[in-house]
Amino acid sequence: MTSIPRSVSALRLPPVLAGYLTALSRGLLALLLPLGLLLLWQLIAEQQWISPQLLPPPTQVLDSLLELYSSGELASNLGISLARVLWGFAAGSAAGLLLGVAMGLSPRVEAYLLPTFKAISLVPVIGWVPLFILFVGIEESLKVLVIAKAVMVPVAINAMKGIRNVPVGFFEVARLYRFSLWRTVRKVVLPAALPSLANGLRLGLSNAWMALVAVELLASSEGIGYLMVYGRQLFQLDLVMATMVVIGVVGLVLDQGLQLLERHLLTWRNSAY
Amino acid sequence: MISLTRRLFLAGLALAVVAPSFAADLPKVIRLGSPLVGTGNRPVGAGNSFANAQIKGLLEQEFQKDGIKIEWNNFRGAGPALNEAVANGLLDVFWEGDLPAIIGKSGGLKTKLLLANGRSSNLYLAVPPDSPVKSLDDLKGKKVAVFKGTAVQLAAGKVYAKHGLSERDFKSINMDTATGNAALTTKDVDAVWSSSNILSLEDRGVARVVYSTRKDPQAQSLNMQGYVFTTEEFEKKYPEVVQRIVNVLVKEAAWASDDKNRNALFQLWAKSGTPFSAFKRDAEGISQKEVQSPLLDEYFVALVRNSVTEAQKLKLLRGNLDVQGWFEPKYLNNALKSQGLDNYWKPLDAKGNAKL
Amino acid sequence: MSQNISKFDPRGLVVPLLLIALWWASAHWGWADTRLVVPPLDVVAYAREQFVSGELALGLVASLARDLAGFAIGAGAGLVIGALLALSPLTDRLAGPSLHAVKQVALFAWIPLISVWFGQGEPAKLVFIALATFYPVLFNTYEGIKSVRRELAEVTRVFGFGRRQTLLRLVLPAASPQIFAGLHLGLIYSWLGTIGAEYYLKVAPGVSTPLIDGREHFEMARVLYGMVLIGLVGALLNAVATRLEQRTLRWRPR
């Protein structure tokens, strides 16, 4: 932990530069393992210790990725997948917020709905797929429904928790000022419950991405999950791996994007007080 | 001291000479693979002598006296799953349809093609019985289930091309056979491409065939072919075992080719869950002798080449494939000779005409 | 969650009962597609049939064994690696970012690769379940130990504890609530992984079989039975984990 920064400061560099160097050294250290693994992987592939059908060389995965990109297949399939996630996320978070806020505000609503809600959330999303298929078929509505279900649960639970944790005093103040329900929600509840809400939305989004891949693997003629299945059917594991990389990067971007948004919103909240 | 070392050395030498020949002659188990499953995922195929061998237990009989275990693996994931098993080194001898075999070979699987095994399986396109669809064109833009990566996909691609269409004109959804059939009965898809096993659904009144290659004059160039393979490793290690397997398959192919066994053959295949009547309908007017011919003649080579070219056109294949180096006709020829079947099946030239 | 179990509120039953009544009514008077809406009693009948024929026990045992084996592998790896990363900053810097990066790949995206590498049978299923369990356990173990170390750093210095002593007598006990929370979460994920593995890999006895068959044969009763079964087992696992967690942590001075 200490050896690198110490040696840097021994050179008596200006602190800003030293900070950069520390960050750089950390970055390099973090790259060591992946680079080493990559080299080992290339070596294994070149020496054919594992047959290339099971472990295609990293260069081939990269080629496959570039080809996906340049042929436009990546953009079109990713676009379809992202649209599905968007709709599913919108529907699921709207339903989740409504449910969560209602249950959070009113103990009566909670008493009536929470047990049912918990029962619904007990069955993992994959368990719902057959039922949904029987009801809506395998069209777009299936994908949206599955994603929405995956999003709704964490959003609702976190919304409820967030509201539950709003200090009672806040409500009393609102009552004192004779705020309407809507105004109470908007001016008092939402700002106070925001961190928990944001947390729920983030969890929801990451669930949405997972559910998308799950449902596209099952029955689809397009989308990023379908690309994987296709790569596998055609015995092109490099395509499968390239798609995994894409799924990982998109997952990261979605997560980081929402985190940025969250930070932005929270600073807004802080300045609002 | 010296004598002891020498004795040990000699014993070791003797062991070294004897042991490998002991081990190399006969494997403990022969792992066979087939992508064919019957209805309800029964591990039973139909349509070729390899499937016959499985149903009748012919290889079990052949190797029983040597105490060799026969292990059958039928993959619901069909050819693509079978290729993965081969890559994992889990299979020794296996049957495969044209597209997965070609994909596997061009993907670097070290396989040897031993004999043709079912040269021409008809392709069917079925819709729900109450569907208004009458022809291929009516399905444009609709959901069509096809098991991608299997021989069905390639044959469907050939049919599309012949009609000036392509997979992109439809919503082609990848589904394995059981899922595709289920999706048709629940109307989750508008149509499904399938082999003759769809006829059992037609018999039950839950599917209607709207197109088939059966009556196409060029049926053989559109239809699905099946081959029997072994891995290069297994062939090198156990050539005699390979020979005995080929002998059994060729003998069975001759039985299946004989018209007087036609009913018995279809009854045997009915064990896969597709009814007898369906096979009868499927094979109407078609000589089993042509379909079951194991020969690696010029016509067969042309068919394989054609499949490779079509697969390339459909972008299902990367790079090229040296078809000629893939065949190992030695075992087939031995089998034909030893069973006096030299002239039983007539070799055809590249155009499919009898060679004089 | 536990106080909700102890405090039973009949109002919670209203919605489910209404739903069942609606369901029964629409099946009875044929308000909707009869294939979609089967009478509730069909589900009960199917459940009884499964129970009597022993299919239920067979599937339950197979799934639970699978689940627990996968959980054990995944949780073990998560505990060891999580602790290693938290205790050794160098390992953390070396492997931490890579582990985070790999985590970004959505769980189900591993299915094709796993089935190519490990086949479609039991080993592949265990790998998938272990993977589902691994990350929640890893992160909670890591966070638990990390936060304790910061808090207790001073104390250990004052008492002059050695490394081993610090770890066994201070760090691990203090971090155990979060480690257990991670294990609990891991157990929930392992159940998701079990259902996923049974769904995507080779069909074998398990609790998901009624779901898969029911969908294929358009038998709603089977699908609903399967869902109830999966939900009940999930609830059971959750309850057991909660109980164990409470009991194990009881000794801790609060």
PDB file of C-alpha atoms in Angstrom, chain A residues 18-221:
ATOM      1  CA  ALA A  18       2.635  12.975  -7.283  1.00  0.00           C
ATOM      2  CA  GLY A  19      -1.087  12.351  -7.181  1.00  0.00           C
ATOM      3  CA  TYR A  20      -1.135  11.693 -10.888  1.00  0.00           C
ATOM      4  CA  LEU A  21       1.766   9.328 -10.590  1.00  0.00           C
ATOM      5  CA  THR A  22       0.056   7.408  -7.808  1.00  0.00           C
ATOM      6  CA  ALA A  23      -3.059   7.109  -9.911  1.00  0.00           C
ATOM      7  CA  LEU A  24      -0.947   6.019 -12.857  1.00  0.00           C
ATOM      8  CA  SER A  25       0.865   3.388 -10.856  1.00  0.00           C
ATOM      9  CA  ARG A  26      -2.449   2.080  -9.568  1.00  0.00           C
ATOM     10  CA  GLY A  27      -3.806   1.943 -13.070  1.00  0.00           C
ATOM     11  CA  LEU A  28      -0.777   0.037 -14.265  1.00  0.00           C
ATOM     12  CA  LEU A  29      -1.055  -2.382 -11.381  1.00  0.00           C
ATOM     13  CA  ALA A  30      -4.710  -2.976 -12.207  1.00  0.00           C
ATOM     14  CA  LEU A  31      -3.804  -3.689 -15.812  1.00  0.00           C
ATOM     15  CA  LEU A  32      -1.137  -6.208 -14.876  1.00  0.00           C
ATOM     16  CA  LEU A  33      -3.514  -9.103 -14.250  1.00  0.00           C
ATOM     17  CA  PRO A  34      -5.705  -8.670 -17.329  1.00  0.00           C
ATOM     18  CA  LEU A  35      -2.663  -8.209 -19.520  1.00  0.00           C
ATOM     19  CA  GLY A  36      -1.026 -11.270 -18.042  1.00  0.00           C
ATOM     20  CA  LEU A  37      -4.174 -13.302 -18.570  1.00  0.00           C
ATOM     21  CA  LEU A  38      -4.454 -11.993 -22.109  1.00  0.00           C
ATOM     22  CA  LEU A  39      -0.894 -13.064 -22.841  1.00  0.00           C
ATOM     23  CA  LEU A  40      -1.489 -16.474 -21.314  1.00  0.00           C
ATOM     24  CA  TRP A  41      -4.677 -16.808 -23.339  1.00  0.00           C
ATOM     25  CA  GLN A  42      -2.849 -15.910 -26.560  1.00  0.00           C
ATOM     26  CA  LEU A  43      -0.109 -18.374 -25.688  1.00  0.00           C
ATOM     27  CA  ILE A  44      -2.598 -21.164 -24.989  1.00  0.00           C
ATOM     28  CA  ALA A  45      -4.329 -20.452 -28.267  1.00  0.00           C
ATOM     29  CA  GLU A  46      -1.099 -20.314 -30.246  1.00  0.00           C
ATOM     30  CA  GLN A  47       0.255 -23.501 -28.746  1.00  0.00           C
ATOM     31  CA  GLN A  48      -3.193 -25.082 -29.128  1.00  0.00           C
ATOM     32  CA  TRP A  49      -3.110 -26.410 -25.575  1.00  0.00           C
ATOM     33  CA  ILE A  50      -6.833 -25.949 -25.630  1.00  0.00           C
ATOM     34  CA  SER A  51      -8.517 -26.451 -28.967  1.00  0.00           C
ATOM     35  CA  PRO A  52      -9.307 -23.140 -30.680  1.00  0.00           C
ATOM     36  CA  GLN A  53     -12.951 -24.164 -30.983  1.00  0.00           C
ATOM     37  CA  LEU A  54     -13.169 -23.942 -27.204  1.00  0.00           C
ATOM     38  CA  LEU A  55     -10.822 -21.035 -26.688  1.00  0.00           C
ATOM     39  CA  PRO A  56     -10.346 -18.855 -29.762  1.00  0.00           C
ATOM     40  CA  PRO A  57      -7.303 -16.578 -29.562  1.00  0.00           C
ATOM     41  CA  PRO A  58      -7.950 -13.062 -28.225  1.00  0.00           C
ATOM     42  CA  THR A  59      -6.932 -11.589 -31.572  1.00  0.00           C
ATOM     43  CA  GLN A  60      -9.738 -13.498 -33.220  1.00  0.00           C
ATOM     44  CA  VAL A  61     -12.198 -12.213 -30.627  1.00  0.00           C
ATOM     45  CA  LEU A  62     -11.017  -8.702 -31.381  1.00  0.00           C
ATOM     46  CA  ASP A  63     -11.389  -9.291 -35.124  1.00  0.00           C
ATOM     47  CA  SER A  64     -14.855 -10.583 -34.559  1.00  0.00           C
ATOM     48  CA  LEU A  65     -15.685  -7.511 -32.484  1.00  0.00           C
ATOM     49  CA  LEU A  66     -14.403  -5.184 -35.186  1.00  0.00           C
ATOM     50  CA  GLU A  67     -16.310  -7.075 -37.827  1.00  0.00           C
ATOM     51  CA  LEU A  68     -19.509  -6.822 -35.795  1.00  0.00           C
ATOM     52  CA  TYR A  69     -18.906  -3.115 -35.546  1.00  0.00           C
ATOM     53  CA  SER A  70     -18.001  -2.429 -39.161  1.00  0.00           C
ATOM     54  CA  SER A  71     -20.790  -4.555 -40.605  1.00  0.00           C
ATOM     55  CA  GLY A  72     -23.314  -2.527 -38.639  1.00  0.00           C
ATOM     56  CA  GLU A  73     -24.616  -5.687 -36.982  1.00  0.00           C
ATOM     57  CA  LEU A  74     -23.480  -4.499 -33.588  1.00  0.00           C
ATOM     58  CA  ALA A  75     -25.263  -1.174 -33.847  1.00  0.00           C
ATOM     59  CA  SER A  76     -28.527  -2.640 -35.108  1.00  0.00           C
ATOM     60  CA  ASN A  77     -28.697  -5.447 -32.569  1.00  0.00           C
ATOM     61  CA  LEU A  78     -27.568  -3.260 -29.709  1.00  0.00           C
ATOM     62  CA  GLY A  79     -30.120  -0.637 -30.696  1.00  0.00           C
ATOM     63  CA  ILE A  80     -32.898  -3.212 -30.529  1.00  0.00           C
ATOM     64  CA  SER A  81     -31.714  -4.479 -27.155  1.00  0.00           C
ATOM     65  CA  LEU A  82     -31.393  -0.997 -25.700  1.00  0.00           C
ATOM     66  CA  ALA A  83     -34.873  -0.064 -26.883  1.00  0.00           C
ATOM     67  CA  ARG A  84     -36.216  -3.141 -25.100  1.00  0.00           C
ATOM     68  CA  VAL A  85     -34.370  -2.194 -21.939  1.00  0.00           C
ATOM     69  CA  LEU A  86     -35.613   1.377 -22.183  1.00  0.00           C
ATOM     70  CA  TRP A  87     -39.272   0.387 -22.475  1.00  0.00           C
ATOM     71  CA  GLY A  88     -39.013  -2.308 -19.851  1.00  0.00           C
ATOM     72  CA  PHE A  89     -37.167  -0.007 -17.491  1.00  0.00           C
ATOM     73  CA  ALA A  90     -39.647   2.815 -18.006  1.00  0.00           C
ATOM     74  CA  ALA A  91     -42.638   0.558 -17.399  1.00  0.00           C
ATOM     75  CA  GLY A  92     -41.047  -1.283 -14.481  1.00  0.00           C
ATOM     76  CA  SER A  93     -39.752   1.785 -12.686  1.00  0.00           C
ATOM     77  CA  ALA A  94     -43.054   3.630 -13.129  1.00  0.00           C
ATOM     78  CA  ALA A  95     -44.961   0.697 -11.649  1.00  0.00           C
ATOM     79  CA  GLY A  96     -42.332   0.222  -8.950  1.00  0.00           C
ATOM     80  CA  LEU A  97     -42.317   3.881  -7.954  1.00  0.00           C
ATOM     81  CA  LEU A  98     -46.078   4.032  -7.791  1.00  0.00           C
ATOM     82  CA  LEU A  99     -46.283   0.886  -5.688  1.00  0.00           C
ATOM     83  CA  GLY A 100     -43.344   1.805  -3.492  1.00  0.00           C
ATOM     84  CA  VAL A 101     -44.494   5.349  -2.832  1.00  0.00           C
ATOM     85  CA  ALA A 102     -48.024   4.198  -2.105  1.00  0.00           C
ATOM     86  CA  MET A 103     -46.846   1.505   0.294  1.00  0.00           C
ATOM     87  CA  GLY A 104     -44.359   3.864   1.870  1.00  0.00           C
ATOM     88  CA  LEU A 105     -46.882   6.618   2.495  1.00  0.00           C
ATOM     89  CA  SER A 106     -49.799   4.538   3.644  1.00  0.00           C
ATOM     90  CA  PRO A 107     -49.458   1.677   6.123  1.00  0.00           C
ATOM     91  CA  ARG A 108     -52.883   0.543   5.014  1.00  0.00           C
ATOM     92  CA  VAL A 109     -51.808   0.110   1.386  1.00  0.00           C
ATOM     93  CA  GLU A 110     -48.751  -1.697   2.649  1.00  0.00           C
ATOM     94  CA  ALA A 111     -50.811  -4.085   4.747  1.00  0.00           C
ATOM     95  CA  TYR A 112     -52.929  -4.982   1.747  1.00  0.00           C
ATOM     96  CA  LEU A 113     -50.274  -5.145  -0.951  1.00  0.00           C
ATOM     97  CA  LEU A 114     -46.904  -5.998   0.552  1.00  0.00           C
ATOM     98  CA  PRO A 115     -47.478  -9.734   1.098  1.00  0.00           C
ATOM     99  CA  THR A 116     -48.663 -10.167  -2.495  1.00  0.00           C
ATOM    100  CA  PHE A 117     -45.772  -8.098  -3.718  1.00  0.00           C
ATOM    101  CA  LYS A 118     -43.331 -10.225  -1.748  1.00  0.00           C
ATOM    102  CA  ALA A 119     -44.850 -13.385  -3.124  1.00  0.00           C
ATOM    103  CA  ILE A 120     -44.377 -12.021  -6.640  1.00  0.00           C
ATOM    104  CA  SER A 121     -40.774 -11.122  -5.967  1.00  0.00           C
ATOM    105  CA  LEU A 122     -40.036 -14.553  -4.533  1.00  0.00           C
ATOM    106  CA  VAL A 123     -40.134 -16.201  -7.933  1.00  0.00           C
ATOM    107  CA  PRO A 124     -37.014 -15.204  -9.845  1.00  0.00           C
ATOM    108  CA  VAL A 125     -37.514 -13.540 -13.173  1.00  0.00           C
ATOM    109  CA  ILE A 126     -36.701 -16.679 -15.169  1.00  0.00           C
ATOM    110  CA  GLY A 127     -39.541 -18.450 -13.406  1.00  0.00           C
ATOM    111  CA  TRP A 128     -41.968 -15.924 -14.830  1.00  0.00           C
ATOM    112  CA  VAL A 129     -40.880 -16.363 -18.424  1.00  0.00           C
ATOM    113  CA  PRO A 130     -42.994 -19.464 -19.229  1.00  0.00           C
ATOM    114  CA  LEU A 131     -46.121 -17.862 -17.788  1.00  0.00           C
ATOM    115  CA  PHE A 132     -45.536 -14.667 -19.696  1.00  0.00           C
ATOM    116  CA  ILE A 133     -44.905 -16.615 -22.891  1.00  0.00           C
ATOM    117  CA  LEU A 134     -48.233 -18.404 -22.517  1.00  0.00           C
ATOM    118  CA  PHE A 135     -49.985 -15.094 -22.034  1.00  0.00           C
ATOM    119  CA  VAL A 136     -48.308 -12.741 -24.487  1.00  0.00           C
ATOM    120  CA  GLY A 137     -46.334 -15.009 -26.814  1.00  0.00           C
ATOM    121  CA  ILE A 138     -42.705 -14.384 -27.662  1.00  0.00           C
ATOM    122  CA  GLU A 139     -43.024 -10.945 -29.200  1.00  0.00           C
ATOM    123  CA  GLU A 140     -41.578  -7.661 -27.985  1.00  0.00           C
ATOM    124  CA  SER A 141     -44.201  -7.490 -25.245  1.00  0.00           C
ATOM    125  CA  LEU A 142     -42.603 -10.546 -23.623  1.00  0.00           C
ATOM    126  CA  LYS A 143     -39.234  -8.860 -23.424  1.00  0.00           C
ATOM    127  CA  VAL A 144     -40.677  -5.651 -22.052  1.00  0.00           C
ATOM    128  CA  LEU A 145     -42.772  -7.536 -19.514  1.00  0.00           C
ATOM    129  CA  VAL A 146     -39.875  -9.636 -18.245  1.00  0.00           C
ATOM    130  CA  ILE A 147     -37.605  -6.614 -17.934  1.00  0.00           C
ATOM    131  CA  ALA A 148     -40.326  -4.569 -16.265  1.00  0.00           C
ATOM    132  CA  LYS A 149     -40.843  -7.293 -13.669  1.00  0.00           C
ATOM    133  CA  ALA A 150     -37.115  -7.402 -12.964  1.00  0.00           C
ATOM    134  CA  VAL A 151     -37.008  -3.616 -12.536  1.00  0.00           C
ATOM    135  CA  MET A 152     -40.173  -3.211 -10.508  1.00  0.00           C
ATOM    136  CA  VAL A 153     -39.133  -5.200  -7.455  1.00  0.00           C
ATOM    137  CA  PRO A 154     -35.991  -3.324  -6.357  1.00  0.00           C
ATOM    138  CA  VAL A 155     -37.450   0.048  -7.333  1.00  0.00           C
ATOM    139  CA  ALA A 156     -40.584  -0.497  -5.249  1.00  0.00           C
ATOM    140  CA  ILE A 157     -38.723  -1.864  -2.238  1.00  0.00           C
ATOM    141  CA  ASN A 158     -36.196   0.951  -2.185  1.00  0.00           C
ATOM    142  CA  ALA A 159     -38.856   3.612  -2.723  1.00  0.00           C
ATOM    143  CA  MET A 160     -40.779   2.230   0.196  1.00  0.00           C
ATOM    144  CA  LYS A 161     -37.717   2.077   2.426  1.00  0.00           C
ATOM    145  CA  GLY A 162     -36.663   5.554   1.417  1.00  0.00           C
ATOM    146  CA  ILE A 163     -40.004   7.042   2.324  1.00  0.00           C
ATOM    147  CA  ARG A 164     -40.186   5.054   5.536  1.00  0.00           C
ATOM    148  CA  ASN A 165     -36.911   6.626   6.567  1.00  0.00           C
ATOM    149  CA  VAL A 166     -38.049  10.199   6.032  1.00  0.00           C
ATOM    150  CA  PRO A 167     -38.029  11.760   9.499  1.00  0.00           C
ATOM    151  CA  VAL A 168     -41.539  12.089  10.920  1.00  0.00           C
ATOM    152  CA  GLY A 169     -40.842  15.725  11.674  1.00  0.00           C
ATOM    153  CA  PHE A 170     -40.796  16.480   7.965  1.00  0.00           C
ATOM    154  CA  PHE A 171     -44.366  15.305   7.622  1.00  0.00           C
ATOM    155  CA  GLU A 172     -45.387  17.358  10.604  1.00  0.00           C
ATOM    156  CA  VAL A 173     -43.897  20.444   9.066  1.00  0.00           C
ATOM    157  CA  ALA A 174     -45.720  19.685   5.828  1.00  0.00           C
ATOM    158  CA  ARG A 175     -48.965  19.310   7.720  1.00  0.00           C
ATOM    159  CA  LEU A 176     -48.291  22.573   9.520  1.00  0.00           C
ATOM    160  CA  TYR A 177     -47.927  24.347   6.215  1.00  0.00           C
ATOM    161  CA  ARG A 178     -51.059  22.568   4.912  1.00  0.00           C
ATOM    162  CA  PHE A 179     -49.230  21.048   1.940  1.00  0.00           C
ATOM    163  CA  SER A 180     -51.396  19.043  -0.417  1.00  0.00           C
ATOM    164  CA  LEU A 181     -50.519  15.359  -0.813  1.00  0.00           C
ATOM    165  CA  TRP A 182     -48.870  16.001  -4.157  1.00  0.00           C
ATOM    166  CA  ARG A 183     -46.902  18.894  -2.762  1.00  0.00           C
ATOM    167  CA  THR A 184     -45.839  16.847   0.249  1.00  0.00           C
ATOM    168  CA  VAL A 185     -44.593  14.110  -2.018  1.00  0.00           C
ATOM    169  CA  ARG A 186     -42.804  16.501  -4.301  1.00  0.00           C
ATOM    170  CA  LYS A 187     -41.306  18.906  -1.785  1.00  0.00           C
ATOM    171  CA  VAL A 188     -40.773  16.710   1.241  1.00  0.00           C
ATOM    172  CA  VAL A 189     -40.835  13.012   0.491  1.00  0.00           C
ATOM    173  CA  LEU A 190     -39.001  12.794  -2.791  1.00  0.00           C
ATOM    174  CA  PRO A 191     -35.996  14.910  -1.854  1.00  0.00           C
ATOM    175  CA  ALA A 192     -35.556  13.073   1.430  1.00  0.00           C
ATOM    176  CA  ALA A 193     -36.032   9.649  -0.083  1.00  0.00           C
ATOM    177  CA  LEU A 194     -33.919  10.390  -3.128  1.00  0.00           C
ATOM    178  CA  PRO A 195     -30.765   8.469  -2.217  1.00  0.00           C
ATOM    179  CA  SER A 196     -32.737   5.310  -1.613  1.00  0.00           C
ATOM    180  CA  LEU A 197     -34.821   5.869  -4.736  1.00  0.00           C
ATOM    181  CA  ALA A 198     -31.719   6.356  -6.819  1.00  0.00           C
ATOM    182  CA  ASN A 199     -30.256   3.212  -5.361  1.00  0.00           C
ATOM    183  CA  GLY A 200     -33.386   1.317  -6.317  1.00  0.00           C
ATOM    184  CA  LEU A 201     -33.304   2.645  -9.851  1.00  0.00           C
ATOM    185  CA  ARG A 202     -29.674   1.646 -10.228  1.00  0.00           C
ATOM    186  CA  LEU A 203     -30.387  -1.853  -9.026  1.00  0.00           C
ATOM    187  CA  GLY A 204     -33.377  -1.914 -11.320  1.00  0.00           C
ATOM    188  CA  LEU A 205     -31.315  -0.945 -14.326  1.00  0.00           C
ATOM    189  CA  SER A 206     -28.705  -3.570 -13.670  1.00  0.00           C
ATOM    190  CA  ASN A 207     -31.504  -6.129 -13.233  1.00  0.00           C
ATOM    191  CA  ALA A 208     -33.020  -4.925 -16.497  1.00  0.00           C
ATOM    192  CA  TRP A 209     -29.825  -5.616 -18.384  1.00  0.00           C
ATOM    193  CA  MET A 210     -29.518  -9.055 -16.865  1.00  0.00           C
ATOM    194  CA  ALA A 211     -33.147  -9.888 -17.647  1.00  0.00           C
ATOM    195  CA  LEU A 212     -32.729  -8.668 -21.209  1.00  0.00           C
ATOM    196  CA  VAL A 213     -29.866 -11.049 -21.854  1.00  0.00           C
ATOM    197  CA  ALA A 214     -31.797 -13.885 -20.216  1.00  0.00           C
ATOM    198  CA  VAL A 215     -34.890 -13.394 -22.318  1.00  0.00           C
ATOM    199  CA  GLU A 216     -33.012 -12.775 -25.570  1.00  0.00           C
ATOM    200  CA  LEU A 217     -31.170 -16.044 -25.127  1.00  0.00           C
ATOM    201  CA  LEU A 218     -34.493 -17.856 -25.104  1.00  0.00           C
ATOM    202  CA  ALA A 219     -36.530 -16.665 -28.024  1.00  0.00           C
ATOM    203  CA  SER A 220     -35.441 -13.856 -30.237  1.00  0.00           C
ATOM    204  CA  SER A 221     -34.521 -13.124 -33.798  1.00  0.00           C
TER     205      SER A 221
END
